[in-house]
Coordinates of C-alpha atoms and ligand atoms in Angstrom, one line a residue:
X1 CA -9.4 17.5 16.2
X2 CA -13.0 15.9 17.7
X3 CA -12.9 14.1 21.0
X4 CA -10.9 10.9 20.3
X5 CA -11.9 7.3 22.0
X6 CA -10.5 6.5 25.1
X7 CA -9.0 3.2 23.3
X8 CA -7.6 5.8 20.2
X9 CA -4.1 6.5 19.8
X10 CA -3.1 9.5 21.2
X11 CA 0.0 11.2 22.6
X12 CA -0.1 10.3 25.6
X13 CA -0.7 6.6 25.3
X14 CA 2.1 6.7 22.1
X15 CA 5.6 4.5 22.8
X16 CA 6.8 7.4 20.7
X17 CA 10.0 7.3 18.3
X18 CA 12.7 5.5 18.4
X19 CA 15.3 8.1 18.5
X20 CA 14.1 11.4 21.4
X21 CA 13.0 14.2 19.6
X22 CA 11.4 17.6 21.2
X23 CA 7.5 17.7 20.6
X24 CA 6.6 19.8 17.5
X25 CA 4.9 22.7 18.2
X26 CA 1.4 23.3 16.0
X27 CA 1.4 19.8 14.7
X28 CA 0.8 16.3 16.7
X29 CA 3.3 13.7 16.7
X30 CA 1.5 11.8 13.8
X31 CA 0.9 15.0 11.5
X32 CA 4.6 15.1 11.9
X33 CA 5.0 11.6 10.6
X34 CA 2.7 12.2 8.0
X35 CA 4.7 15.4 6.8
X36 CA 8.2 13.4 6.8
X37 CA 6.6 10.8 4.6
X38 CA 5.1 13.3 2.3
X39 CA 8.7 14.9 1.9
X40 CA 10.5 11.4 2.0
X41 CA 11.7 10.4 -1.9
X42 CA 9.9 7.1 -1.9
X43 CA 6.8 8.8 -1.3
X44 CA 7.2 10.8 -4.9
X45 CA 8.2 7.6 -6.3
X46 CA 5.1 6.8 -5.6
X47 CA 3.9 8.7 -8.6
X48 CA 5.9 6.3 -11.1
X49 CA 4.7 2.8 -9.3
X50 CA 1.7 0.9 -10.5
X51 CA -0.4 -2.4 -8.9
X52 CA -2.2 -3.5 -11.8
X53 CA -1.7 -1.4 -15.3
X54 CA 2.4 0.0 -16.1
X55 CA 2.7 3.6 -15.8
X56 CA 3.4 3.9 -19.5
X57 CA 0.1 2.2 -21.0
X58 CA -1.8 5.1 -20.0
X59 CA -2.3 8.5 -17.9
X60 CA -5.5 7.6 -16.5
X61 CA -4.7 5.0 -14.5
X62 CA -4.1 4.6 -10.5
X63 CA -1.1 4.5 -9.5
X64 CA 0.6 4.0 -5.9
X65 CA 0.3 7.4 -5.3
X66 CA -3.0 8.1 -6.1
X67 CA -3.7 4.6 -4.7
X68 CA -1.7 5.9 -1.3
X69 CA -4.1 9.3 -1.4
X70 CA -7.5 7.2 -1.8
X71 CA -6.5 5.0 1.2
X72 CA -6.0 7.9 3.3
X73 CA -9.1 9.3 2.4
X74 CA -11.0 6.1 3.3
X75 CA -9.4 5.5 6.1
X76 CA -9.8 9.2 7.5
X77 CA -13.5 9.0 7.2
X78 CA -14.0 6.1 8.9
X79 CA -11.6 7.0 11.8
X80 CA -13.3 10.3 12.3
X81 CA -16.7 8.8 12.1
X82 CA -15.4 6.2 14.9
X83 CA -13.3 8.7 17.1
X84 CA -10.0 7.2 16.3
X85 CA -6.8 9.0 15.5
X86 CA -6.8 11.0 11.7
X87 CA -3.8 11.9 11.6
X88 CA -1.8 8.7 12.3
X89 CA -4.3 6.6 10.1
X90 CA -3.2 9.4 7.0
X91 CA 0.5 8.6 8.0
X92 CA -0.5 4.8 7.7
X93 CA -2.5 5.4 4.8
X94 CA 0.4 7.5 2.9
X95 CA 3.4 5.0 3.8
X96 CA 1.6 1.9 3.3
X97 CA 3.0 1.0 0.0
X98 CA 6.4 2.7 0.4
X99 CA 8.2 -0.8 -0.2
X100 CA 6.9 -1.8 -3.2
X101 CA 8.8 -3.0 -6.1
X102 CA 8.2 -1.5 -9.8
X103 CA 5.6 -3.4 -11.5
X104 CA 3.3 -4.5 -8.8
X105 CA 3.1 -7.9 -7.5
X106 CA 4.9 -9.5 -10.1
X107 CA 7.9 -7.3 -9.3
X108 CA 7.5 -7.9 -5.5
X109 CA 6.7 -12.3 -6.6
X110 CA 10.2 -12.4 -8.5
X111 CA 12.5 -9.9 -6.0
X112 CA 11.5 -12.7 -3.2
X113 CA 12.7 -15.6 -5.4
X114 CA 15.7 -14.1 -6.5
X115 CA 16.3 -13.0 -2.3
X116 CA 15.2 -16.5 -1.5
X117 CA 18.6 -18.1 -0.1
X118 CA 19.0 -13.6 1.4
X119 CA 16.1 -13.8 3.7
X120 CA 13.4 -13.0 0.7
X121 CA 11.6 -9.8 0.2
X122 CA 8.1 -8.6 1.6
X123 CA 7.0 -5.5 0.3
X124 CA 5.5 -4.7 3.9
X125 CA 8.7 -4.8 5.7
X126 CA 10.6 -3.4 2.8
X127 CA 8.1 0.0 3.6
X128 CA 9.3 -0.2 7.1
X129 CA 12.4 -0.7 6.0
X130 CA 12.3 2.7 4.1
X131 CA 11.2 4.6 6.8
X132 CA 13.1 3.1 9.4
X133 CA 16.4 3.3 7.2
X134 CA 16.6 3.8 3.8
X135 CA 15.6 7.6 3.4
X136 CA 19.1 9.5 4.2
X137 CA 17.5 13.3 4.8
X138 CA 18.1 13.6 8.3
X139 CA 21.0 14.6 10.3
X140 CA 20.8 12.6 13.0
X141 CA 19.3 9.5 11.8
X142 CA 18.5 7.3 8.7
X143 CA 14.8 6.8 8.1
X144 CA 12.4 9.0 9.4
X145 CA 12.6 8.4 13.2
X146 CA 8.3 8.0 13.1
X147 CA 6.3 6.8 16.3
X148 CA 5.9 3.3 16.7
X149 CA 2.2 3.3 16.0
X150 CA 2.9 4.2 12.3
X151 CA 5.4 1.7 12.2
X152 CA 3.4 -0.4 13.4
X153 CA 0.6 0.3 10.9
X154 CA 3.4 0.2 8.1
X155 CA 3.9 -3.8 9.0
X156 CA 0.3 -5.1 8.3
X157 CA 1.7 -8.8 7.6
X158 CA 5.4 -9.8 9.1
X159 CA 6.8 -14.0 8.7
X160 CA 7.4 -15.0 12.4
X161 CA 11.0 -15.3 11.9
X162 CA 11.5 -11.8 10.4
X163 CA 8.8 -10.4 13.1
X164 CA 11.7 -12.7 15.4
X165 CA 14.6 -9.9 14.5
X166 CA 12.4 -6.8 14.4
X167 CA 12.1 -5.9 18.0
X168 CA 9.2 -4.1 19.9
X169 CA 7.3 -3.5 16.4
X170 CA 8.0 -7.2 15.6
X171 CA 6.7 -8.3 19.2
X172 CA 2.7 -8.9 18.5
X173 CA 3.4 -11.1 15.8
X174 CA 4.8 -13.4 18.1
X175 CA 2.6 -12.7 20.7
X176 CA -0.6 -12.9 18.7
X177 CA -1.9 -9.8 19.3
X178 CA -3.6 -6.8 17.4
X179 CA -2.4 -3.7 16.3
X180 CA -4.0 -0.1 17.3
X181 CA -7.9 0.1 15.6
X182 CA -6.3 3.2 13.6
X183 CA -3.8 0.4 11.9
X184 CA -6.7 -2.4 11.6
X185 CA -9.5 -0.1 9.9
X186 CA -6.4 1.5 7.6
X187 CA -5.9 -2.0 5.9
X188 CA -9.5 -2.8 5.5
X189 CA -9.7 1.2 3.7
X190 CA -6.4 -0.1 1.1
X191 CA -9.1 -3.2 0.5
X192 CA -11.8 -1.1 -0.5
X193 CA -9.9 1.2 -2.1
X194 CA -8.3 -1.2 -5.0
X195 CA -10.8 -3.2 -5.0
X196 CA -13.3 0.2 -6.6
X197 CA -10.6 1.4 -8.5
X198 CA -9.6 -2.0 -9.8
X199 CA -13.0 -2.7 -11.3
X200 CA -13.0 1.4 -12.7
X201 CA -9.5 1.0 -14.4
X202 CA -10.6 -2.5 -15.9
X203 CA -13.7 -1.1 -17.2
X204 CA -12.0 1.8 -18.8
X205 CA -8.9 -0.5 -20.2
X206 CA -11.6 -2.4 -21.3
X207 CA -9.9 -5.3 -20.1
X208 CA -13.8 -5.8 -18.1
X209 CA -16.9 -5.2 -19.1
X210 CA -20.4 -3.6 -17.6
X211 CA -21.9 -7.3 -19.1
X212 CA -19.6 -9.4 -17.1
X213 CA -19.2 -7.4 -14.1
X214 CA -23.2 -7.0 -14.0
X215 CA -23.2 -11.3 -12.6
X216 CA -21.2 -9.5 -9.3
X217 CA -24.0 -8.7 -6.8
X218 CA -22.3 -5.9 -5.1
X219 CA -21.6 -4.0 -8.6
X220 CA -25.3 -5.2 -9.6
X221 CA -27.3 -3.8 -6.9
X222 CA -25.7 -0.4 -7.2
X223 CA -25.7 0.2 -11.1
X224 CA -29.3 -1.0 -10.8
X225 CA -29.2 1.8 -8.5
X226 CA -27.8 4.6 -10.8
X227 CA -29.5 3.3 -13.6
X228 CA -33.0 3.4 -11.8
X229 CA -32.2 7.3 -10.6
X230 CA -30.2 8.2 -13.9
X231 CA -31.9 5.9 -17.0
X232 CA -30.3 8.5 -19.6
X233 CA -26.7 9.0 -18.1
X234 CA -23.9 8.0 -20.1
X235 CA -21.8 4.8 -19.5
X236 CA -18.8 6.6 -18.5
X237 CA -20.5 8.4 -15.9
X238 CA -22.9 5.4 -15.3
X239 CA -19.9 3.6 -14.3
X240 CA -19.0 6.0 -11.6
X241 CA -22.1 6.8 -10.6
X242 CA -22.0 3.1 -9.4
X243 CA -18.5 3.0 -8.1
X244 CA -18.8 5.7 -5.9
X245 CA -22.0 4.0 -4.4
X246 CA -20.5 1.2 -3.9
X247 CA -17.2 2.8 -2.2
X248 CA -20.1 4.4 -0.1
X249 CA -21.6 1.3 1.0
X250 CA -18.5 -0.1 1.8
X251 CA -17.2 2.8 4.1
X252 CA -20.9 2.4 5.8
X253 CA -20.9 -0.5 6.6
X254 CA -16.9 -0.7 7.7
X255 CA -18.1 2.0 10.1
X256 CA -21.2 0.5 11.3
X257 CA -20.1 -3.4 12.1
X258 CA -16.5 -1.8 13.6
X259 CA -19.0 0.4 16.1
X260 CA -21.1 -2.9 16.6
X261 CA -17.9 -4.9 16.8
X262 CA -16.7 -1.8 19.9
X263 CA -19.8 -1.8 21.7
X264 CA -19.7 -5.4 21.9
X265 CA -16.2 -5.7 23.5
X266 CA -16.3 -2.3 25.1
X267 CA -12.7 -1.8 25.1
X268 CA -11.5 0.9 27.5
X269 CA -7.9 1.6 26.4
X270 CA -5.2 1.1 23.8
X271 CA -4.3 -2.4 25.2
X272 CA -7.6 -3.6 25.0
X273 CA -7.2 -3.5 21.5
X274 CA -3.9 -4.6 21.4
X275 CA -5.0 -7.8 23.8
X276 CA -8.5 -8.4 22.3
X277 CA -10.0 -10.1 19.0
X278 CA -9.6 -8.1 15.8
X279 CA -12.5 -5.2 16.0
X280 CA -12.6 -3.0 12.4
X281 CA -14.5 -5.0 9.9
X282 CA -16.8 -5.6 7.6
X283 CA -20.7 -7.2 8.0
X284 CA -20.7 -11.1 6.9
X285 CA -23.1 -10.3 3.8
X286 CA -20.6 -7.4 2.7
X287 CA -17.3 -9.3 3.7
X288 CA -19.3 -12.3 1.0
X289 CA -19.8 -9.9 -1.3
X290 CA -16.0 -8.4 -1.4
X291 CA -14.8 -11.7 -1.8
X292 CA -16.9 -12.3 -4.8
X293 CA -15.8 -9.1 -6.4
X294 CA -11.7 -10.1 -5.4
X295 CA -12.6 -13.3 -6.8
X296 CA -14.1 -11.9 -10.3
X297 CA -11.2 -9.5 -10.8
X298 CA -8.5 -12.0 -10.2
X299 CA -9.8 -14.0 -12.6
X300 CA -11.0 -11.7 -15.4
X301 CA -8.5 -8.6 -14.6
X302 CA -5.4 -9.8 -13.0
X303 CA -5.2 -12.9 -15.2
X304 CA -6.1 -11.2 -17.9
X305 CA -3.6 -12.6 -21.0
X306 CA -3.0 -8.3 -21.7
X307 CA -2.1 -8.5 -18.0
X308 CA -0.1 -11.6 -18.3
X309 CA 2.3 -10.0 -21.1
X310 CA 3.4 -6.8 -19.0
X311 CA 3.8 -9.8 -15.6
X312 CA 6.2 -12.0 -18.0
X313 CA 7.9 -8.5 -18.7
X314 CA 8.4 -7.4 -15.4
X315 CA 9.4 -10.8 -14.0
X316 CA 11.8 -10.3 -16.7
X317 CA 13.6 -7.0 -16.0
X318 CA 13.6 -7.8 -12.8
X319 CA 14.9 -11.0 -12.5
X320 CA 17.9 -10.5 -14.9
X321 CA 18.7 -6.8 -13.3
X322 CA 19.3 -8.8 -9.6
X323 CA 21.3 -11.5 -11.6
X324 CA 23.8 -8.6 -13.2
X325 CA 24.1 -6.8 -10.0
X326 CA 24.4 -10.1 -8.5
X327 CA 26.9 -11.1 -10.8
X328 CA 28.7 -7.7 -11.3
X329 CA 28.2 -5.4 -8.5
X330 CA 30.3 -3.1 -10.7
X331 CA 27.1 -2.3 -12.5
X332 CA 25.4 -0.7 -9.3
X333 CA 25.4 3.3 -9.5
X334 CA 28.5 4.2 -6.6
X335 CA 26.3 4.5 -3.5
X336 CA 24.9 1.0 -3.8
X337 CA 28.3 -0.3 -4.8
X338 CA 29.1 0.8 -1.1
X339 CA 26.3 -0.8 0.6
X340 CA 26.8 -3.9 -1.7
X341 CA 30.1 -4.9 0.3
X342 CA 28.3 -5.4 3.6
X343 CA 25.1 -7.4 2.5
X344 CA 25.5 -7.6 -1.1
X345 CA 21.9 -9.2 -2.6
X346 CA 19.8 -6.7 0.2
X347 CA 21.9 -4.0 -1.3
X348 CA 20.5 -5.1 -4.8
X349 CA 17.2 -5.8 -3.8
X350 CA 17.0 -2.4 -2.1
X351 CA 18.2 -1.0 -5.4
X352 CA 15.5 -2.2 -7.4
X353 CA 12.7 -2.0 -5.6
X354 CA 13.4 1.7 -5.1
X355 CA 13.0 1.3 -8.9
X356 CA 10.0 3.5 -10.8
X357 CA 8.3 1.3 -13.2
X358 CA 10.0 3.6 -16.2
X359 CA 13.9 3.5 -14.4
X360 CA 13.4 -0.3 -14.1
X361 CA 12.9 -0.4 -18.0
X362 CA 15.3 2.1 -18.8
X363 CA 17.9 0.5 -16.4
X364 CA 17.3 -2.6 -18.1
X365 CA 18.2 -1.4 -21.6
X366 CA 21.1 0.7 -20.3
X367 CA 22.3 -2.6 -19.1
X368 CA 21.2 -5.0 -22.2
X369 CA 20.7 -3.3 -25.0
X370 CA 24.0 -2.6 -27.1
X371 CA 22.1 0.3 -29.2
X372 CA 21.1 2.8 -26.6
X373 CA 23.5 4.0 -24.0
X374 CA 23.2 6.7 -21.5
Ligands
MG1 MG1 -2.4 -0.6 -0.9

């Protein structure tokens, strides 16, 4: 590994894991969080999980995984570039979306209002809550006993009164302070990456168009750009010619303001970063054009009515699968019949948003429809 910071996160600085373990030998602590997320069975659920599009309305579309697996190669980039800490920002990058529901946000939306008198549901804890306990694998422990800077980078957004009952990884929350730069420049990668793939997968759903999109400076400036060296080139390859220019300018400029952003504070350890302003970031002209991008897809791809049809569907199925557990815990597989006589609605919720997108459907009809059993 290159020289890392002085203000990186490196072994020596690390609060380490909850639980003692022995120091791998031939791996670093965070390549050993990274591998016990890669072998963890949320992390293959992954595959079956989807943001925008369901996993059944095509096989060309993102999903978490891939999703996960773009963030990480972000994110890697920029930390190597700044001399921050690969390896945990991968093990950010791979868990970040462990938590989420089937369906996207209209999955995570309706599990919090059905949890809303059981302490609601955030998909950001819920992924810490998978690796801190709801992977069984281990002997000695549930979850997957990882250093607190993962954990840390796992919790991007916390309510005070759950960061209130979460302990040390909880504590800067309350306290106001930042987490490591590896965690910070890890959620701005997630940002560029959906945002890209967002406006690739709308284009080729053809929920978006080139036309449309071309009134978004950001995608304007750099298909002007592919067209100007590539007049002839096809639209599908026009359309990634421009993508990956703009996921290039992107990662530039996250690389170049967060070094501005360093030199200016000249932080000289880990709790300088933890005490200090927030440091990765974006320039204010890119930051403006982001937002008009965010803005343009929210609108024209994530209110789309085709979009709208699957949302009402997945409210749906999930909504009525909590109320029949909720109802008739009877229902729930054996293990979660268990679990469901301590805290009987986190049982549930944990239940369904361990849910693929294709078991939450099939559950669904197991449970509702009277023609197909099984
Ligand atoms: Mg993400």
């Amino acid at each position: 590994m290159p020289e890392l910071a002085p203000f990186a996160v490196g072994q020596h600085n690390s609060r380490g894991r909850r639980l003692f373990e022995h120091a791998p030998s031939g791996r670093t602590e965070f390549q050993r969080d990274r591998d016990r997320i890669i072998h963890s069975t949320a992390f293959r659920r992954l595959e079956y999980k989807t943001q925008v599009f369901v996993n059944h309305e095509g096989d060309l579309f993102r999903t978490r995984l891939t999703h996960s697996l773009e963030v990480a190669q972000i994110g890697r980039t920029v930390a190597r570039s700044l001399g921050l800490n690969e390896d945990l920002v991968e093990a950010i990058a791979l868990a970040h979306d462990l938590g989420h529901t089937p369906f996207g946000h209209a999955g995570q939306d309706t599990l919090n209002a059905c949890m809303k008198d059981h302490g609601g549901f955030e998909h950001n804890l819920q992924s810490l809550r998978v690796v801190d306990k709801l992977e069984e694998r281990y002997a000695e422990f549930d979850g997957l006993n990882l250093c607190f800077e993962t954990r840390e980078g796992i919790l991007k957004h916390c309510s005070l009164a759950n960061a209130a009952k979460l302990g040390e990884v909880g504590e800067r929350f309350l306290l106001k302070q930042q987490p490591s730069l590896e965690a910070q420049l890890t959620n701005l990668a997630d940002e560029i990456a959906y945002n890209n793939h967002d406006v690739d997968d709308g284009l080729r759903s053809g929920l978006i168009d080139i036309g449309a999109l071309s009134g978004i400076s950001i995608f304007a400036r750099h298909l002007e750009e592919a067209q100007r060296a590539y007049p002839a080139l096809t639209e599908r390859r026009m359309i990634h010619e421009t993508v990956r220019r703009m996921i290039g300018t992107l990662v530039t400029d996250l690389i170049q303001q967060t070094r501005a952003n360093i030199a200016v504070v000249n932080p000289e350890t880990l709790a300088d970063i933890r005490s200090g302003g927030e440091l990765a970031g974006f320039s204010p002209e890119v930051r403006t054009e982001q937002q008009e991008l965010k803005q343009f897809l929210r609108l024209n791809l994530y209110q789309h009515y085709r979009v709208a049809r699957m949302t009402t569907k997945a409210q749906r199925i999930v909504r009525e699968l909590f109320e029949a557990f909720m109802e008739t815990p009877r229902l729930l597989p054996p293990q979660y019949q268990e679990k469901a006589r301590g805290d009987k609605a986190r049982a549930i919720a944990d239940y369904i948003a361990g849910m693929t997108d294709r078991y939450a459907i099939i559950e669904y009809r197991r449970l509702f429809s009277v023609e197909e059993t099984g």
